[in-house]
CSV table of C-alpha atoms and ligand atoms in Angstrom, one decimal:
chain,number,residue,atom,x,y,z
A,946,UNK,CA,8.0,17.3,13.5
A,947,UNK,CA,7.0,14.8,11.4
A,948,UNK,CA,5.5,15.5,7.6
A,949,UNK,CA,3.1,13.1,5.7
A,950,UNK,CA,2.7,13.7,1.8
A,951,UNK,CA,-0.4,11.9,0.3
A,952,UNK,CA,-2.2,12.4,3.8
A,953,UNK,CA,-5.5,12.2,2.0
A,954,UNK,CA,-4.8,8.5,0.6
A,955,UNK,CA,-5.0,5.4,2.0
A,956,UNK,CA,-2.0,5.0,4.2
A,957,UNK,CA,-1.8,8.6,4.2
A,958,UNK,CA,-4.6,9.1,6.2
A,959,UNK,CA,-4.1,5.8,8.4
A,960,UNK,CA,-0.8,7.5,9.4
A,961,UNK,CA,-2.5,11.0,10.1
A,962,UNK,CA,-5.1,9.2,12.4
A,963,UNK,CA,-2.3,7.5,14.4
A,964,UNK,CA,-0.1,11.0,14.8
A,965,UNK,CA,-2.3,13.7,14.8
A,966,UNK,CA,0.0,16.3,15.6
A,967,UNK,CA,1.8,15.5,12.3
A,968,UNK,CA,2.5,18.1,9.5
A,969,UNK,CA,0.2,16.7,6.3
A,970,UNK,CA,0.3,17.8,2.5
A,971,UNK,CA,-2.0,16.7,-0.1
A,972,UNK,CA,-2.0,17.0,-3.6
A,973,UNK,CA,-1.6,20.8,-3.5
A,974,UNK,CA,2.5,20.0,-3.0
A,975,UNK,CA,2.6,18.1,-5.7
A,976,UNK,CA,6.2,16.1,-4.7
A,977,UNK,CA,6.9,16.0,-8.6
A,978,UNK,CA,7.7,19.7,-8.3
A,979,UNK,CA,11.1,20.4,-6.6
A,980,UNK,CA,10.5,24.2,-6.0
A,981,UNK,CA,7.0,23.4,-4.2
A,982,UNK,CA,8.9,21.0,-1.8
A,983,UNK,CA,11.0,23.8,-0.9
A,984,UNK,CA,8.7,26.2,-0.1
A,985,UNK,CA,6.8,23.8,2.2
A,986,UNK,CA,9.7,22.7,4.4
A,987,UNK,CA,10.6,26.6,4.2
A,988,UNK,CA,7.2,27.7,5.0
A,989,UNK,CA,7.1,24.7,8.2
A,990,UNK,CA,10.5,24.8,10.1
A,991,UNK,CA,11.2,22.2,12.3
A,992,UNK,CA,10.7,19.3,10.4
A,993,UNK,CA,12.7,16.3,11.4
A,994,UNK,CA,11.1,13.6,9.5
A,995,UNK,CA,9.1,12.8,6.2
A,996,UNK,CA,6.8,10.2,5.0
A,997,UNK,CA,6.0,10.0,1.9
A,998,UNK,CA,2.5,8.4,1.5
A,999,UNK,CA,2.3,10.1,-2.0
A,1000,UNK,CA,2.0,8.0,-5.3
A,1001,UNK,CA,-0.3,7.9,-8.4
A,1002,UNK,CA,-1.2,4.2,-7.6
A,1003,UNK,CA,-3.7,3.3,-10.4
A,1004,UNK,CA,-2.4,0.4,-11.7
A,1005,UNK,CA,-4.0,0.6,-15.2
A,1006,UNK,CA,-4.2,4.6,-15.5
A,1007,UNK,CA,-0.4,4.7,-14.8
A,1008,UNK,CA,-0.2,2.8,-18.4
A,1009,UNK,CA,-1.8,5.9,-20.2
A,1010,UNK,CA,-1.0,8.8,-17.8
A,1011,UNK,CA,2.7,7.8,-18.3
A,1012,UNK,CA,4.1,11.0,-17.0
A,1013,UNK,CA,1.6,11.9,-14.0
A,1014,UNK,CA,2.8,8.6,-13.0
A,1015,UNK,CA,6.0,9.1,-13.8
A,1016,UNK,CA,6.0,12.4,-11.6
A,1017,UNK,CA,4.6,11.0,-8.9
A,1018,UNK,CA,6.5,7.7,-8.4
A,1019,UNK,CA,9.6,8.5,-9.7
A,1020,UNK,CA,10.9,12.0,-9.3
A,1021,UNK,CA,8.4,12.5,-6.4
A,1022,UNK,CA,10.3,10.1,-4.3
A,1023,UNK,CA,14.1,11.7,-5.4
A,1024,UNK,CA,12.8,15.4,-4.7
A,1025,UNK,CA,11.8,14.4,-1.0
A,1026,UNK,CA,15.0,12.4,-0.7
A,1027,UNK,CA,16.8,15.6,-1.8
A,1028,UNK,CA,14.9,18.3,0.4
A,1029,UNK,CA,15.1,15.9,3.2
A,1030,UNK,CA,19.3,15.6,2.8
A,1031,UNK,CA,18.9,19.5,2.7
A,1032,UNK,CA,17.2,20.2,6.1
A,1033,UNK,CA,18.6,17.1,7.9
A,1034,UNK,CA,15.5,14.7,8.0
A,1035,UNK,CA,14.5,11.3,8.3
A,1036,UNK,CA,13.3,10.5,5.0
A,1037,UNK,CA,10.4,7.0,4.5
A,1038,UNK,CA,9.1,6.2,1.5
A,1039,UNK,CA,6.7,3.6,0.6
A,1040,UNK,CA,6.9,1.3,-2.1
A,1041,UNK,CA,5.3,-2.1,-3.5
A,1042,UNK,CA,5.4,-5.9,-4.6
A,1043,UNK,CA,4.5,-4.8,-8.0
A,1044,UNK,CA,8.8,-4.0,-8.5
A,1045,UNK,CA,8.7,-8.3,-8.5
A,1046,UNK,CA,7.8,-9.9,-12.0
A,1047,UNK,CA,5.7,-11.9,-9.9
A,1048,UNK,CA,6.6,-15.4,-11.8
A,1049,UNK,CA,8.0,-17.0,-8.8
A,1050,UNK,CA,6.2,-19.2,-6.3
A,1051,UNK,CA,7.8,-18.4,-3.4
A,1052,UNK,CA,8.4,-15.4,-0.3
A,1053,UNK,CA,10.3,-12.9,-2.0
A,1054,UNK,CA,13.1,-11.1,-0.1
A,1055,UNK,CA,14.5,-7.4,-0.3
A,1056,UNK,CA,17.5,-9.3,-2.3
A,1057,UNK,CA,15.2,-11.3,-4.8
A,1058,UNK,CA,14.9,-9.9,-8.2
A,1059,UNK,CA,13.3,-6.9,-9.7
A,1060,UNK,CA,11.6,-6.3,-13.1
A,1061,UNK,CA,8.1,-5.1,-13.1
A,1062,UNK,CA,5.2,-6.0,-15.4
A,1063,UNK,CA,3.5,-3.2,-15.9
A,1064,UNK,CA,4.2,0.5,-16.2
A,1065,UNK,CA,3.4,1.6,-12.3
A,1066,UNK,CA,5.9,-1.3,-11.3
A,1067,UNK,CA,8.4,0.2,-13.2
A,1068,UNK,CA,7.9,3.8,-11.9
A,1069,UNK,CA,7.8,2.4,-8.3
A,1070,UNK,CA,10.8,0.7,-9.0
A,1071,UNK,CA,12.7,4.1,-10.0
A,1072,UNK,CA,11.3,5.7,-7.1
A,1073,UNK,CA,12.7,3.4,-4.6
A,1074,UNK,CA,16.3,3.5,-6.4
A,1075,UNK,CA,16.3,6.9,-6.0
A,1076,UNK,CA,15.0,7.3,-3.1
A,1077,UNK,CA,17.3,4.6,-1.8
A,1078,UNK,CA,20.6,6.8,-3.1
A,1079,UNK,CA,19.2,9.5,-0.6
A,1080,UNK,CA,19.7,7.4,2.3
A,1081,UNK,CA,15.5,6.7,2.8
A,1082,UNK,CA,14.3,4.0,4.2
A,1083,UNK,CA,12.1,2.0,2.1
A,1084,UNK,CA,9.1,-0.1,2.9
A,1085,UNK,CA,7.6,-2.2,0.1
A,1086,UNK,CA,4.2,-3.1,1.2
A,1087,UNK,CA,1.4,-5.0,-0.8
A,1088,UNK,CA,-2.5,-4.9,-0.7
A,1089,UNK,CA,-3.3,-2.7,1.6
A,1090,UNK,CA,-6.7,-2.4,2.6
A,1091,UNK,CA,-8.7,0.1,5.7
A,1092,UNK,CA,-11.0,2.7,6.1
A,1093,UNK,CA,-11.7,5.2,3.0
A,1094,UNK,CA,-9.5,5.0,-0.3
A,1095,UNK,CA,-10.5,2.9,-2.7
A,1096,UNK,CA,-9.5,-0.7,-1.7
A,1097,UNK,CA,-10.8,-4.2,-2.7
A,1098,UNK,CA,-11.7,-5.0,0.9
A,1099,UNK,CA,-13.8,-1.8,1.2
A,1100,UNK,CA,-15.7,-2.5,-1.9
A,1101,UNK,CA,-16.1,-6.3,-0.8
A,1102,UNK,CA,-17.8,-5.5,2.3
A,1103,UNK,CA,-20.7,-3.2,0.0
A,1104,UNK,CA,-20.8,-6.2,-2.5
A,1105,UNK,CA,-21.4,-8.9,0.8
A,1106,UNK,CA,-24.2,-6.2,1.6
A,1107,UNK,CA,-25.7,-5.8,-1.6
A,1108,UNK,CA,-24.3,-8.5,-4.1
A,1109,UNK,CA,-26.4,-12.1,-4.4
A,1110,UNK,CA,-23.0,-13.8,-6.0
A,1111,UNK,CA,-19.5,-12.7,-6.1
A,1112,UNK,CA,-16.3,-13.5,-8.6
A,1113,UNK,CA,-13.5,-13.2,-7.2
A,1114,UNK,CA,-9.4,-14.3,-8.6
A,1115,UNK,CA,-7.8,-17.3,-7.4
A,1116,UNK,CA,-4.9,-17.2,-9.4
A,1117,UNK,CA,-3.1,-14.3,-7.9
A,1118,UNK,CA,-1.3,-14.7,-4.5
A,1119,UNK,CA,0.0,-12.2,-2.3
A,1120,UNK,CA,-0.1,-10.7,1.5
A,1121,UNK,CA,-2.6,-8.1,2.5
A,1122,UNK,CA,-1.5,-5.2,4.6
A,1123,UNK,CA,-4.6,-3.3,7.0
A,1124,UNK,CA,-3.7,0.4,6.6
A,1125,UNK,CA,-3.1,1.6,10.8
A,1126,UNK,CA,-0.9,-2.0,11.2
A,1127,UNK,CA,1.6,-0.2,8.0
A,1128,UNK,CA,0.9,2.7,10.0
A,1129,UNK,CA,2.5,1.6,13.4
A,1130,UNK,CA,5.0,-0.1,11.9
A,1131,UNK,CA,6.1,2.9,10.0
A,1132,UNK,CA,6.3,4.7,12.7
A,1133,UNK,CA,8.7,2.2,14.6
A,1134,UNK,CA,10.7,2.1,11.5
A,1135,UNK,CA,11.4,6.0,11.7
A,1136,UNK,CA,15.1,5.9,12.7
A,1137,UNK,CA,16.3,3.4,10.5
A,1138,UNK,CA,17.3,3.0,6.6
A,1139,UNK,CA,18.0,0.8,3.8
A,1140,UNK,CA,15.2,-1.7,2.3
A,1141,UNK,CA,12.3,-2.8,3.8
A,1142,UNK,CA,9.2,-5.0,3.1
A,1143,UNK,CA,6.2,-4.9,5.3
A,1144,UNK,CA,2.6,-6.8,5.2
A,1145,UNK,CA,0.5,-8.9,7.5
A,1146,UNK,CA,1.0,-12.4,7.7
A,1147,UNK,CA,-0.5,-15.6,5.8
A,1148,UNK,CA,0.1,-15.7,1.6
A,1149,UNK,CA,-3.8,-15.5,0.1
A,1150,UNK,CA,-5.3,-15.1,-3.1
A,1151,UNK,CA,-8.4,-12.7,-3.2
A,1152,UNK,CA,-10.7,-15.3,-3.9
A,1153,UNK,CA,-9.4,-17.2,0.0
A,1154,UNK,CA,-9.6,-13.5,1.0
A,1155,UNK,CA,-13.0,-13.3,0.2
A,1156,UNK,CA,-14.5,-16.1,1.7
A,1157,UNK,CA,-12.8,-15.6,4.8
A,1158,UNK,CA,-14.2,-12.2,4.5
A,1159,UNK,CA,-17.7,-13.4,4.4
A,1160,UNK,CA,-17.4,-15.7,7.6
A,1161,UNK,CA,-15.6,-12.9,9.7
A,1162,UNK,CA,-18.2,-10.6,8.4
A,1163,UNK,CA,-21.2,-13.3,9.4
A,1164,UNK,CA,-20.1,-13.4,12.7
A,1165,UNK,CA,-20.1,-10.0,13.5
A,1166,UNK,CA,-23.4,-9.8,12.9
A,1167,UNK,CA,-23.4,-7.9,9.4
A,1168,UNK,CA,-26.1,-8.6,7.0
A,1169,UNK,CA,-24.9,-10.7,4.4
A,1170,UNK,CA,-26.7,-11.2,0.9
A,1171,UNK,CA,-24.1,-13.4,-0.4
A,1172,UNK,CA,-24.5,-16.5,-1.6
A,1173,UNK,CA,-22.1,-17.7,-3.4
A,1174,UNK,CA,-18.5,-16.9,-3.8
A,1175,UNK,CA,-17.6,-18.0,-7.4
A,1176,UNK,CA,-13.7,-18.5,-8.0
A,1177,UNK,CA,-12.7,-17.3,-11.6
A,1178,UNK,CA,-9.0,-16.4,-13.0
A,1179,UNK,CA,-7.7,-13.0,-13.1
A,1180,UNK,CA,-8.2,-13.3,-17.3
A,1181,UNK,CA,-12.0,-12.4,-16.4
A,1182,UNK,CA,-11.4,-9.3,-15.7
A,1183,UNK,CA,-10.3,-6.9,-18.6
A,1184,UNK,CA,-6.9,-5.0,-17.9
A,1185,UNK,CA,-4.7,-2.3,-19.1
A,1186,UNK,CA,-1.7,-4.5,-17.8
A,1187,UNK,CA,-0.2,-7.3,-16.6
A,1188,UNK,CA,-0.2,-7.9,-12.9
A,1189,UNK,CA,2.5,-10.2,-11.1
A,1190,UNK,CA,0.4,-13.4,-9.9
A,1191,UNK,CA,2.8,-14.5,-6.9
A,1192,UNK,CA,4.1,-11.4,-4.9
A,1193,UNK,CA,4.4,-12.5,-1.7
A,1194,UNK,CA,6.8,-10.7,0.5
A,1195,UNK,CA,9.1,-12.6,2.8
A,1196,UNK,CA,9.2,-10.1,6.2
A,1197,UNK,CA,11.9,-11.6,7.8
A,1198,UNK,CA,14.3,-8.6,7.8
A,1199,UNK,CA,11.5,-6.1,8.8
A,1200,UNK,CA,10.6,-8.5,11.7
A,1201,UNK,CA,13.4,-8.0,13.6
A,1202,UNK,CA,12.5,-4.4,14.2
A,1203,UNK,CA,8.2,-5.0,15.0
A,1204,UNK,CA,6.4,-8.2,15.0
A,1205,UNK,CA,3.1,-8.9,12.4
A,1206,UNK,CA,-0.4,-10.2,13.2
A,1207,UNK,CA,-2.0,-12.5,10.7
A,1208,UNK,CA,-4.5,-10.7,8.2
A,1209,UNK,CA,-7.5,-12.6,9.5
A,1210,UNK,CA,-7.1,-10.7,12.7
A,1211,UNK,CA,-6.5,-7.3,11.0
A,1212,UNK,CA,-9.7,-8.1,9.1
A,1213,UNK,CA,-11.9,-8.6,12.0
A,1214,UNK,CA,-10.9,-5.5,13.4
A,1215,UNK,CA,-11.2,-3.5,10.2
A,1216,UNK,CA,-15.0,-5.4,10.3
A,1217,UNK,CA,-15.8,-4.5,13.8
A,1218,UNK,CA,-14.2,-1.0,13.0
A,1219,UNK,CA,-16.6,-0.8,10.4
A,1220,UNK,CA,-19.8,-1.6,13.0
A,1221,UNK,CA,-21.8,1.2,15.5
A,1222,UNK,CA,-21.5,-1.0,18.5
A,1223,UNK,CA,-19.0,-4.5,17.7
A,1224,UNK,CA,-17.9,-6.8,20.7
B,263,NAP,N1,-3.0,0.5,-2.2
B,263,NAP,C1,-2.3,-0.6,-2.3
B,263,NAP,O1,-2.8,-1.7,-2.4
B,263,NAP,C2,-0.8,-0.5,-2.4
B,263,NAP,C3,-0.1,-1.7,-2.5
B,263,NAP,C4,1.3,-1.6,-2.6
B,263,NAP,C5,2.0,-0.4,-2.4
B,263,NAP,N2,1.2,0.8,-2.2
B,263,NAP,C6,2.0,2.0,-2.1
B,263,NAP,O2,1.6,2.6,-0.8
B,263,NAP,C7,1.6,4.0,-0.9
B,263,NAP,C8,0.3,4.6,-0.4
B,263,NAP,O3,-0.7,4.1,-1.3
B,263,NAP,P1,-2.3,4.4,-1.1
B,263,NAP,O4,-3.0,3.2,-1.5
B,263,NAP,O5,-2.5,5.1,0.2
B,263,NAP,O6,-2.5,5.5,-2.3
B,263,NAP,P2,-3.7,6.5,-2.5
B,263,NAP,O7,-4.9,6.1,-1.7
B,263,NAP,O8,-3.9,6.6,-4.0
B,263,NAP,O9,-3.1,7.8,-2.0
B,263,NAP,C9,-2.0,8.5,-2.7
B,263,NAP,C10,-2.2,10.0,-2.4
B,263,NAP,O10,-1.1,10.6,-3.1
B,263,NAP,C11,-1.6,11.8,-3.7
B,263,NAP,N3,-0.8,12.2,-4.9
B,263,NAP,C12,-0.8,11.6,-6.1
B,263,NAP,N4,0.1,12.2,-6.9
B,263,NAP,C13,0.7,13.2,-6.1
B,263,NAP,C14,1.7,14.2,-6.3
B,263,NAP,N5,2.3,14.3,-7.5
B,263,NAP,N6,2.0,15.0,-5.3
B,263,NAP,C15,1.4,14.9,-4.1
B,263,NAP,N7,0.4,14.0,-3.8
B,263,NAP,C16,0.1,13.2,-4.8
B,263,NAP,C17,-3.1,11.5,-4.1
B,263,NAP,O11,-3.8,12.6,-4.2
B,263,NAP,P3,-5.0,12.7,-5.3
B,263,NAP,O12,-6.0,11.6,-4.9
B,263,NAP,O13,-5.6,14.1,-5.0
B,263,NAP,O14,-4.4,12.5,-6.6
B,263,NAP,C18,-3.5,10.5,-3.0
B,263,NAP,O15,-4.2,11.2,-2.0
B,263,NAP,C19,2.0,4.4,-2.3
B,263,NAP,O16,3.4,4.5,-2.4
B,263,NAP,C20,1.6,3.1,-3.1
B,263,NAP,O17,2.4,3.0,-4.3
B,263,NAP,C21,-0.1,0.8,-2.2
């Protein structure tokens, strides 16, 4: 029996949809909290692996709510690593680009550097450690994007429906990663351990994202208000923290387990997805 922490997020529920017969958790186990972790795996015997889809993954609230994230990112990740060594389960845990300082113009392997920017990085980056000591195996993932959650793809498509010009960064590269493509591949990656990175193919910057958004989305059929698509640097936009502005993974390691479809193609379906009737 598998478990999914976080079900109700992002990947979390991208994973539910693709094994519905799944054990989930939200919130209400609250993997900061040892004893909670207990009771559930007490409370549910039979489990054989966990997923742990759980994070407080606002970038800039992480900054002030130091310890929620803290919680979350951090001790979350050791607690499952420890309850998982305890009843004999798999243990995955999901982490992110942000660990990289991101001041390197080039793929970034599992051996490349750490040292995070910002605050979230950091407790990422102690989450993985410990999770790592536990025997887990680690995905790092960037940019995900898919249905529900709050994700800069979902909120594109409203703007190209609604929005006469858009500004988007083009001074900030990284891969994108369509939520049920992490999904499968987490899923493959079940038996093993050690460090991982995972994200669709092609290096982009949100601004090449963008526009390649609004053609796919033309073509579909969708009914596009924008006109123009206005480059700008990621200075525009006020922020709590720094961000890294080259994080793109190199997948080499991860691809000889699963093989990775470019992002344009995960975008199309995640746009015909999107659409009543899409051919
Ligand atoms: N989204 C991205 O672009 C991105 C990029 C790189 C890596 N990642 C990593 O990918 C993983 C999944 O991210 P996501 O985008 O799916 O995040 P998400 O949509 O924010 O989902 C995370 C879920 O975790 C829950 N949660 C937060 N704190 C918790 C706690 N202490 N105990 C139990 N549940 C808790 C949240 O519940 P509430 O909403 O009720 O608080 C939320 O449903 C995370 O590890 C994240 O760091 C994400």
């Amino acid at each position: 029996m598998l478990w999914i922490t976080g079900a109700n997020g992002l990947l979390g529920a991208a994973l539910t949809a693709k094994c519905k017969a799944a054990l989930q958790s939200g919130h209400e186990v609250d993997i900061g909290d040892l004893a909670l972790v207990r009771r559930f795996v007490k409370l549910h015997p039979g489990i054989t692996h966990i997923v742990n889809c759980a994070a407080f993954s606002m970038v800039d609230a992480a900054e002030i709510s130091r310890e929620e994230a803290w919680r979350a990112n951090a001790i979350g990740p050791e607690n499952l690593g420890i309850v998982a060594r305890e009843i004999g389960a798999k243990y995955t845990h999901i982490s992110t680009d942000y660990v990289f300082p991101g001041n390197v113009a080039r793929p970034l392997t599992e051996s490349d550097p750490v040292g995070p920017c910002n605050y979230y990085g950091e407790t990422k980056l102690e989450g993985e450690v410990r999770a790592l000591a536990l025997s887990a195996c680690v995905i790092r993932t960037s940019w995900i994007f898919g249905n529900g959650g709050k994700n800069f793809v979902a909120k594109m498509l409203r703007m190209l429906q609604t929005e006469k010009e858009i500004r988007l960064t083009d001074d900030q590269w990284g891969r994108a990663t369509y939520a049920p493509d992490l999904a499968g591949a987490i899923l493959q990656m079940l038996p093993f351990s050690g460090l991982y990175q995972y994200a669709n193919s092609g290096v982009v910057s949100r601004y090449e994202f963008g526009m390649a958004m609004r053609e796919e989305a033309l073509l579909l059929g969708y009914e596009v208000v924008t006109e123009s698509m206005i480059p700008v640097s990621a200075a525009t936009f006020p922020s709590m923290c720094k961000r890294p502005v080259y994080s793109a993974f190199d997948t080499t390691k991860i691809e000889k387990h699963l093989s990775i479809r470019p992002w344009r193609e995960a975008l199309r379906e995640f746009l015909c997805a999107q659409m009543p009737v899409c051919s």
